[in-house]
């Protein structure tokens, strides 16, 4: 009880729903539906420790009691579950494979939770190191450096370039430190609000993200996985390709990239094969395009897109692992550079002072 209470308080403070909690909800649904529990009863029995998810589930139960379909109830909370989950639930209810769909969604959100957990664990050490570096640097130039500067001034020591750099950093921090913290915070808040409320700004920002090193590549891989995963499951649900494409495109999160995907139905309407359309728009690499082509010829598109989604998932993990492995040596170099600058800024004048004393 104490653990649950602490968790609920924490979830209220962070105002977010972890993918692991959403995965657990769909896992519960899958198990209960497989055991023959009725849909309404199943939804009433669902448990979660996240306050916001619990509120969403209660609203879904009320909506079911009012006669809404399951996917319509979930669509009321698409910001929590995503449009893709709502569409797949509709397919599951229509085809009678709801327990299979909920199991698939449980795995989908479990994968997202695993990737998120992997990144957080790998970033703990670098973030601690980075914060320690910044705090140590600020403490030294703000509290330690002034005493040395006063001493050097009294003794008439000529300050080298390294010490002048530290002096400049000290003056800058003393004059504008709090101001710049406020500016950075204000910029971050403004960007988030503008991204949420201004579609044109969001489109431009997403376009910039796509061209950023590594981040752009990871964004493309994420949305490629979402698209292929959604398309595979919709085709398995016997939905027509054109309709499946439209729904799968909704799962693409980057707005600039979504515009590219939205050109697919137009090319298909002009009697172009899906593999040709994907190649023309540069949305898949040559290996995955070959799989799509094979799927078209063998009428196994759903299976091929499932394989592509799995390949994309593995590639994403590899890219993230490489990026995190490169982060540690980069921070080590930055820390070494900072220590070297501090050492040169403080000790070079002292060495000059010692040399002058010996010569005298």
CSV table of N, CA and C in Angstrom, one decimal, residues 222-328:
chain,number,residue,atom,x,y,z
A,222,UNK,N,12.3,5.5,-36.0
A,222,UNK,CA,11.1,5.3,-35.1
A,222,UNK,C,9.8,5.4,-35.9
A,223,UNK,N,9.7,6.3,-36.8
A,223,UNK,CA,8.5,6.5,-37.6
A,223,UNK,C,8.3,5.4,-38.6
A,224,UNK,N,9.5,4.9,-39.1
A,224,UNK,CA,9.4,3.8,-40.1
A,224,UNK,C,8.9,2.5,-39.4
A,225,UNK,N,9.4,2.3,-38.1
A,225,UNK,CA,8.9,1.2,-37.3
A,225,UNK,C,7.4,1.3,-37.1
A,226,UNK,N,6.9,2.5,-36.6
A,226,UNK,CA,5.5,2.7,-36.3
A,226,UNK,C,4.7,2.4,-37.6
A,227,UNK,N,5.1,2.9,-38.7
A,227,UNK,CA,4.4,2.8,-40.0
A,227,UNK,C,4.3,1.3,-40.4
A,228,UNK,N,5.4,0.6,-40.4
A,228,UNK,CA,5.5,-0.8,-40.8
A,228,UNK,C,4.7,-1.7,-39.8
A,229,UNK,N,4.9,-1.4,-38.5
A,229,UNK,CA,4.1,-2.2,-37.5
A,229,UNK,C,2.6,-2.0,-37.7
A,230,UNK,N,2.2,-0.8,-37.8
A,230,UNK,CA,0.8,-0.5,-38.0
A,230,UNK,C,0.2,-1.1,-39.3
A,231,UNK,N,0.9,-1.0,-40.4
A,231,UNK,CA,0.5,-1.5,-41.7
A,231,UNK,C,0.4,-3.0,-41.7
A,232,UNK,N,1.4,-3.7,-41.1
A,232,UNK,CA,1.4,-5.1,-41.0
A,232,UNK,C,0.1,-5.6,-40.2
A,233,UNK,N,-0.2,-5.0,-39.1
A,233,UNK,CA,-1.3,-5.5,-38.3
A,233,UNK,C,-2.6,-5.2,-39.0
A,234,UNK,N,-2.7,-4.1,-39.7
A,234,UNK,CA,-4.0,-3.7,-40.4
A,234,UNK,C,-4.2,-4.7,-41.6
A,235,UNK,N,-3.1,-5.0,-42.3
A,235,UNK,CA,-3.3,-5.9,-43.4
A,235,UNK,C,-3.6,-7.3,-42.9
A,236,UNK,N,-3.1,-7.7,-41.7
A,236,UNK,CA,-3.5,-9.0,-41.1
A,236,UNK,C,-5.0,-9.0,-40.7
A,237,UNK,N,-5.5,-7.8,-40.4
A,237,UNK,CA,-6.9,-7.7,-40.1
A,237,UNK,C,-7.8,-7.6,-41.3
A,238,UNK,N,-7.3,-7.9,-42.5
A,238,UNK,CA,-8.0,-7.9,-43.8
A,238,UNK,C,-8.5,-6.6,-44.2
A,239,UNK,N,-7.9,-5.5,-43.8
A,239,UNK,CA,-8.3,-4.2,-44.3
A,239,UNK,C,-7.6,-4.0,-45.6
A,240,UNK,N,-8.3,-3.3,-46.6
A,240,UNK,CA,-7.7,-3.0,-47.9
A,240,UNK,C,-6.4,-2.2,-47.7
A,241,UNK,N,-5.6,-2.3,-48.7
A,241,UNK,CA,-4.2,-1.7,-48.6
A,241,UNK,C,-4.4,-0.2,-48.5
A,242,UNK,N,-5.3,0.4,-49.4
A,242,UNK,CA,-5.4,1.9,-49.4
A,242,UNK,C,-5.9,2.4,-48.0
A,243,UNK,N,-6.8,1.7,-47.4
A,243,UNK,CA,-7.3,2.1,-46.1
A,243,UNK,C,-6.2,1.9,-45.0
A,244,UNK,N,-5.5,0.8,-45.1
A,244,UNK,CA,-4.5,0.5,-44.2
A,244,UNK,C,-3.4,1.5,-44.2
A,245,UNK,N,-3.0,2.0,-45.4
A,245,UNK,CA,-2.0,3.0,-45.6
A,245,UNK,C,-2.4,4.3,-44.9
A,246,UNK,N,-3.6,4.7,-45.1
A,246,UNK,CA,-4.1,6.0,-44.5
A,246,UNK,C,-4.0,5.9,-43.0
A,247,UNK,N,-4.4,4.8,-42.4
A,247,UNK,CA,-4.4,4.6,-40.9
A,247,UNK,C,-3.0,4.5,-40.4
A,248,UNK,N,-2.1,3.8,-41.1
A,248,UNK,CA,-0.7,3.6,-40.7
A,248,UNK,C,0.0,4.9,-40.8
A,249,UNK,N,-0.3,5.7,-41.7
A,249,UNK,CA,0.4,7.0,-41.8
A,249,UNK,C,0.1,7.9,-40.6
A,250,UNK,N,-1.1,7.7,-40.0
A,250,UNK,CA,-1.4,8.5,-38.8
A,250,UNK,C,-0.5,8.2,-37.6
A,251,UNK,N,0.2,7.0,-37.7
A,251,UNK,CA,1.1,6.7,-36.6
A,251,UNK,C,2.5,7.3,-36.7
A,252,UNK,N,2.7,8.0,-37.9
A,252,UNK,CA,4.0,8.7,-38.1
A,252,UNK,C,4.0,10.0,-37.3
A,253,UNK,N,4.9,10.1,-36.3
A,253,UNK,CA,4.8,11.3,-35.4
A,253,UNK,C,5.4,12.5,-35.9
A,254,UNK,N,6.5,12.4,-36.7
A,254,UNK,CA,7.2,13.6,-37.2
A,254,UNK,C,6.3,14.2,-38.3
A,255,UNK,N,5.9,15.4,-38.2
A,255,UNK,CA,5.0,16.0,-39.1
A,255,UNK,C,5.6,16.2,-40.5
A,256,UNK,N,6.8,16.6,-40.6
A,256,UNK,CA,7.5,16.8,-41.9
A,256,UNK,C,7.6,15.4,-42.6
A,257,UNK,N,7.9,14.4,-41.9
A,257,UNK,CA,8.0,13.0,-42.5
A,257,UNK,C,6.7,12.5,-42.9
A,258,UNK,N,5.6,12.9,-42.1
A,258,UNK,CA,4.3,12.4,-42.4
A,258,UNK,C,3.8,12.9,-43.7
A,259,UNK,N,4.2,14.1,-44.1
A,259,UNK,CA,3.8,14.6,-45.4
A,259,UNK,C,4.4,13.8,-46.5
A,260,UNK,N,5.6,13.2,-46.3
A,260,UNK,CA,6.2,12.3,-47.3
A,260,UNK,C,5.4,11.0,-47.4
A,261,UNK,N,5.0,10.5,-46.3
A,261,UNK,CA,4.2,9.3,-46.3
A,261,UNK,C,2.8,9.5,-46.9
A,262,UNK,N,2.3,10.7,-46.7
A,262,UNK,CA,1.0,11.0,-47.3
A,262,UNK,C,0.9,11.0,-48.8
A,263,UNK,N,2.1,11.0,-49.4
A,263,UNK,CA,2.1,10.9,-50.9
A,263,UNK,C,2.0,9.4,-51.4
A,264,UNK,N,2.1,8.5,-50.5
A,264,UNK,CA,2.0,7.1,-50.9
A,264,UNK,C,0.7,6.7,-51.6
A,265,UNK,N,-0.5,7.1,-50.9
A,265,UNK,CA,-1.8,6.8,-51.6
A,265,UNK,C,-1.9,7.4,-52.9
A,266,UNK,N,-1.3,8.6,-53.1
A,266,UNK,CA,-1.5,9.2,-54.5
A,266,UNK,C,-0.7,8.4,-55.5
A,267,UNK,N,0.5,7.9,-55.2
A,267,UNK,CA,1.2,7.1,-56.2
A,267,UNK,C,0.5,5.8,-56.4
A,268,UNK,N,-0.1,5.2,-55.4
A,268,UNK,CA,-0.9,4.0,-55.6
A,268,UNK,C,-2.1,4.2,-56.4
A,269,UNK,N,-2.7,5.4,-56.3
A,269,UNK,CA,-3.9,5.7,-57.1
A,269,UNK,C,-3.5,5.8,-58.6
A,270,UNK,N,-2.3,6.1,-58.8
A,270,UNK,CA,-1.8,6.2,-60.2
A,270,UNK,C,-1.2,4.9,-60.7
A,271,UNK,N,-1.7,3.8,-60.0
A,271,UNK,CA,-1.3,2.4,-60.4
A,271,UNK,C,0.2,2.1,-60.3
A,272,UNK,N,0.8,2.7,-59.3
A,272,UNK,CA,2.2,2.4,-59.1
A,272,UNK,C,2.3,1.3,-57.9
A,273,UNK,N,3.2,0.4,-58.0
A,273,UNK,CA,3.4,-0.6,-57.0
A,273,UNK,C,3.8,0.1,-55.7
A,274,UNK,N,3.5,-0.5,-54.5
A,274,UNK,CA,3.9,0.0,-53.3
A,274,UNK,C,5.4,0.1,-53.1
A,275,UNK,N,6.1,-0.9,-53.6
A,275,UNK,CA,7.6,-0.9,-53.5
A,275,UNK,C,8.1,0.3,-54.3
A,276,UNK,N,7.6,0.6,-55.5
A,276,UNK,CA,8.0,1.7,-56.3
A,276,UNK,C,7.7,3.0,-55.6
A,277,UNK,N,6.5,3.1,-55.0
A,277,UNK,CA,6.2,4.4,-54.3
A,277,UNK,C,7.1,4.6,-53.1
A,278,UNK,N,7.4,3.6,-52.3
A,278,UNK,CA,8.3,3.7,-51.2
A,278,UNK,C,9.7,4.1,-51.6
A,279,UNK,N,10.2,3.5,-52.8
A,279,UNK,CA,11.5,3.8,-53.3
A,279,UNK,C,11.6,5.3,-53.8
A,280,UNK,N,10.5,5.7,-54.5
A,280,UNK,CA,10.5,7.0,-55.1
A,280,UNK,C,10.6,8.1,-54.0
A,281,UNK,N,9.9,7.8,-52.9
A,281,UNK,CA,9.9,8.8,-51.8
A,281,UNK,C,11.0,8.6,-50.8
A,282,UNK,N,11.8,7.6,-51.0
A,282,UNK,CA,13.0,7.3,-50.2
A,282,UNK,C,12.7,7.0,-48.7
A,283,UNK,N,11.6,6.2,-48.6
A,283,UNK,CA,11.1,5.9,-47.2
A,283,UNK,C,11.7,4.6,-46.7
A,284,UNK,N,12.2,3.7,-47.6
A,284,UNK,CA,12.8,2.5,-47.1
A,284,UNK,C,14.2,2.2,-47.9
A,285,UNK,N,15.1,1.5,-47.3
A,285,UNK,CA,16.3,1.2,-47.9
A,285,UNK,C,16.1,0.0,-48.9
A,286,UNK,N,17.2,-0.3,-49.6
A,286,UNK,CA,17.1,-1.3,-50.7
A,286,UNK,C,16.7,-2.7,-50.2
A,287,UNK,N,17.3,-3.1,-49.1
A,287,UNK,CA,17.0,-4.4,-48.5
A,287,UNK,C,15.5,-4.5,-48.2
A,288,UNK,N,14.9,-3.5,-47.5
A,288,UNK,CA,13.5,-3.6,-47.1
A,288,UNK,C,12.6,-3.4,-48.3
A,289,UNK,N,13.1,-2.7,-49.3
A,289,UNK,CA,12.3,-2.5,-50.6
A,289,UNK,C,12.2,-3.9,-51.3
A,290,UNK,N,13.3,-4.7,-51.2
A,290,UNK,CA,13.2,-6.0,-51.8
A,290,UNK,C,12.2,-6.9,-51.1
A,291,UNK,N,12.1,-6.7,-49.8
A,291,UNK,CA,11.1,-7.5,-49.0
A,291,UNK,C,9.7,-7.1,-49.4
A,292,UNK,N,9.5,-5.8,-49.6
A,292,UNK,CA,8.1,-5.3,-50.0
A,292,UNK,C,7.8,-5.9,-51.4
A,293,UNK,N,8.8,-5.8,-52.3
A,293,UNK,CA,8.5,-6.4,-53.7
A,293,UNK,C,8.2,-7.8,-53.6
A,294,UNK,N,8.9,-8.6,-52.8
A,294,UNK,CA,8.6,-10.0,-52.7
A,294,UNK,C,7.2,-10.2,-52.1
A,295,UNK,N,6.8,-9.4,-51.1
A,295,UNK,CA,5.5,-9.5,-50.5
A,295,UNK,C,4.4,-9.2,-51.5
A,296,UNK,N,4.6,-8.2,-52.4
A,296,UNK,CA,3.6,-7.9,-53.4
A,296,UNK,C,3.4,-9.1,-54.3
A,297,UNK,N,4.5,-9.7,-54.7
A,297,UNK,CA,4.4,-10.8,-55.7
A,297,UNK,C,3.8,-12.1,-55.1
A,298,UNK,N,4.1,-12.3,-53.8
A,298,UNK,CA,3.6,-13.5,-53.1
A,298,UNK,C,2.3,-13.3,-52.3
A,299,UNK,N,1.8,-12.1,-52.4
A,299,UNK,CA,0.6,-11.7,-51.6
A,299,UNK,C,0.8,-11.9,-50.1
A,300,UNK,N,2.0,-11.6,-49.6
A,300,UNK,CA,2.4,-11.7,-48.2
A,300,UNK,C,2.9,-10.4,-47.7
A,301,UNK,N,2.2,-9.3,-48.0
A,301,UNK,CA,2.7,-8.0,-47.6
A,301,UNK,C,2.7,-7.8,-46.1
A,302,UNK,N,1.7,-8.3,-45.4
A,302,UNK,CA,1.6,-8.2,-44.0
A,302,UNK,C,2.8,-8.8,-43.3
A,303,UNK,N,3.2,-10.0,-43.7
A,303,UNK,CA,4.3,-10.7,-43.1
A,303,UNK,C,5.6,-10.0,-43.4
A,304,UNK,N,5.7,-9.4,-44.6
A,304,UNK,CA,7.0,-8.7,-45.0
A,304,UNK,C,7.1,-7.4,-44.2
A,305,UNK,N,6.0,-6.7,-44.0
A,305,UNK,CA,6.1,-5.5,-43.2
A,305,UNK,C,6.4,-5.8,-41.7
A,306,UNK,N,5.9,-7.0,-41.3
A,306,UNK,CA,6.2,-7.4,-39.9
A,306,UNK,C,7.8,-7.6,-39.8
A,307,UNK,N,8.4,-8.3,-40.8
A,307,UNK,CA,9.8,-8.5,-40.8
A,307,UNK,C,10.6,-7.1,-40.8
A,308,UNK,N,10.1,-6.2,-41.7
A,308,UNK,CA,10.7,-4.9,-41.8
A,308,UNK,C,10.6,-4.2,-40.5
A,309,UNK,N,9.5,-4.2,-39.8
A,309,UNK,CA,9.3,-3.6,-38.5
A,309,UNK,C,10.3,-4.2,-37.5
A,310,UNK,N,10.5,-5.5,-37.5
A,310,UNK,CA,11.5,-6.1,-36.6
A,310,UNK,C,12.9,-5.7,-37.0
A,311,UNK,N,13.2,-5.7,-38.2
A,311,UNK,CA,14.6,-5.2,-38.7
A,311,UNK,C,14.8,-3.8,-38.2
A,312,UNK,N,13.8,-2.9,-38.4
A,312,UNK,CA,14.0,-1.5,-38.0
A,312,UNK,C,14.1,-1.4,-36.5
A,313,UNK,N,13.4,-2.2,-35.8
A,313,UNK,CA,13.5,-2.2,-34.3
A,313,UNK,C,15.0,-2.6,-33.9
A,314,UNK,N,15.5,-3.6,-34.5
A,314,UNK,CA,16.9,-4.0,-34.2
A,314,UNK,C,17.9,-2.9,-34.6
A,315,UNK,N,17.7,-2.3,-35.7
A,315,UNK,CA,18.6,-1.3,-36.2
A,315,UNK,C,18.6,-0.1,-35.2
A,316,UNK,N,17.4,0.3,-34.8
A,316,UNK,CA,17.2,1.4,-33.8
A,316,UNK,C,18.0,1.1,-32.5
A,317,UNK,N,17.9,-0.1,-32.0
A,317,UNK,CA,18.7,-0.5,-30.8
A,317,UNK,C,20.2,-0.3,-31.0
A,318,UNK,N,20.6,-0.8,-32.2
A,318,UNK,CA,22.1,-0.7,-32.5
A,318,UNK,C,22.5,0.8,-32.6
A,319,UNK,N,21.7,1.6,-33.2
A,319,UNK,CA,22.1,3.0,-33.3
A,319,UNK,C,22.1,3.7,-32.0
A,320,UNK,N,21.1,3.4,-31.1
A,320,UNK,CA,21.1,4.0,-29.8
A,320,UNK,C,22.3,3.5,-29.0
A,321,UNK,N,22.6,2.2,-29.1
A,321,UNK,CA,23.8,1.7,-28.4
A,321,UNK,C,25.1,2.3,-28.8
A,322,UNK,N,25.3,2.5,-30.1
A,322,UNK,CA,26.5,3.2,-30.6
A,322,UNK,C,26.6,4.6,-30.1
A,323,UNK,N,25.4,5.3,-30.1
A,323,UNK,CA,25.4,6.7,-29.7
A,323,UNK,C,25.8,6.9,-28.2
A,324,UNK,N,25.2,6.0,-27.4
A,324,UNK,CA,25.5,6.0,-26.0
A,324,UNK,C,26.9,5.6,-25.7
A,325,UNK,N,27.5,4.7,-26.4
A,325,UNK,CA,28.9,4.3,-26.3
A,325,UNK,C,29.8,5.5,-26.6
A,326,UNK,N,29.5,6.3,-27.6
A,326,UNK,CA,30.3,7.4,-28.0
A,326,UNK,C,30.2,8.6,-27.0
A,327,UNK,N,29.1,8.6,-26.2
A,327,UNK,CA,28.8,9.7,-25.3
A,327,UNK,C,29.8,9.8,-24.2
A,328,UNK,N,30.2,8.6,-23.6
A,328,UNK,CA,31.1,8.5,-22.5
A,328,UNK,C,32.5,9.1,-22.8
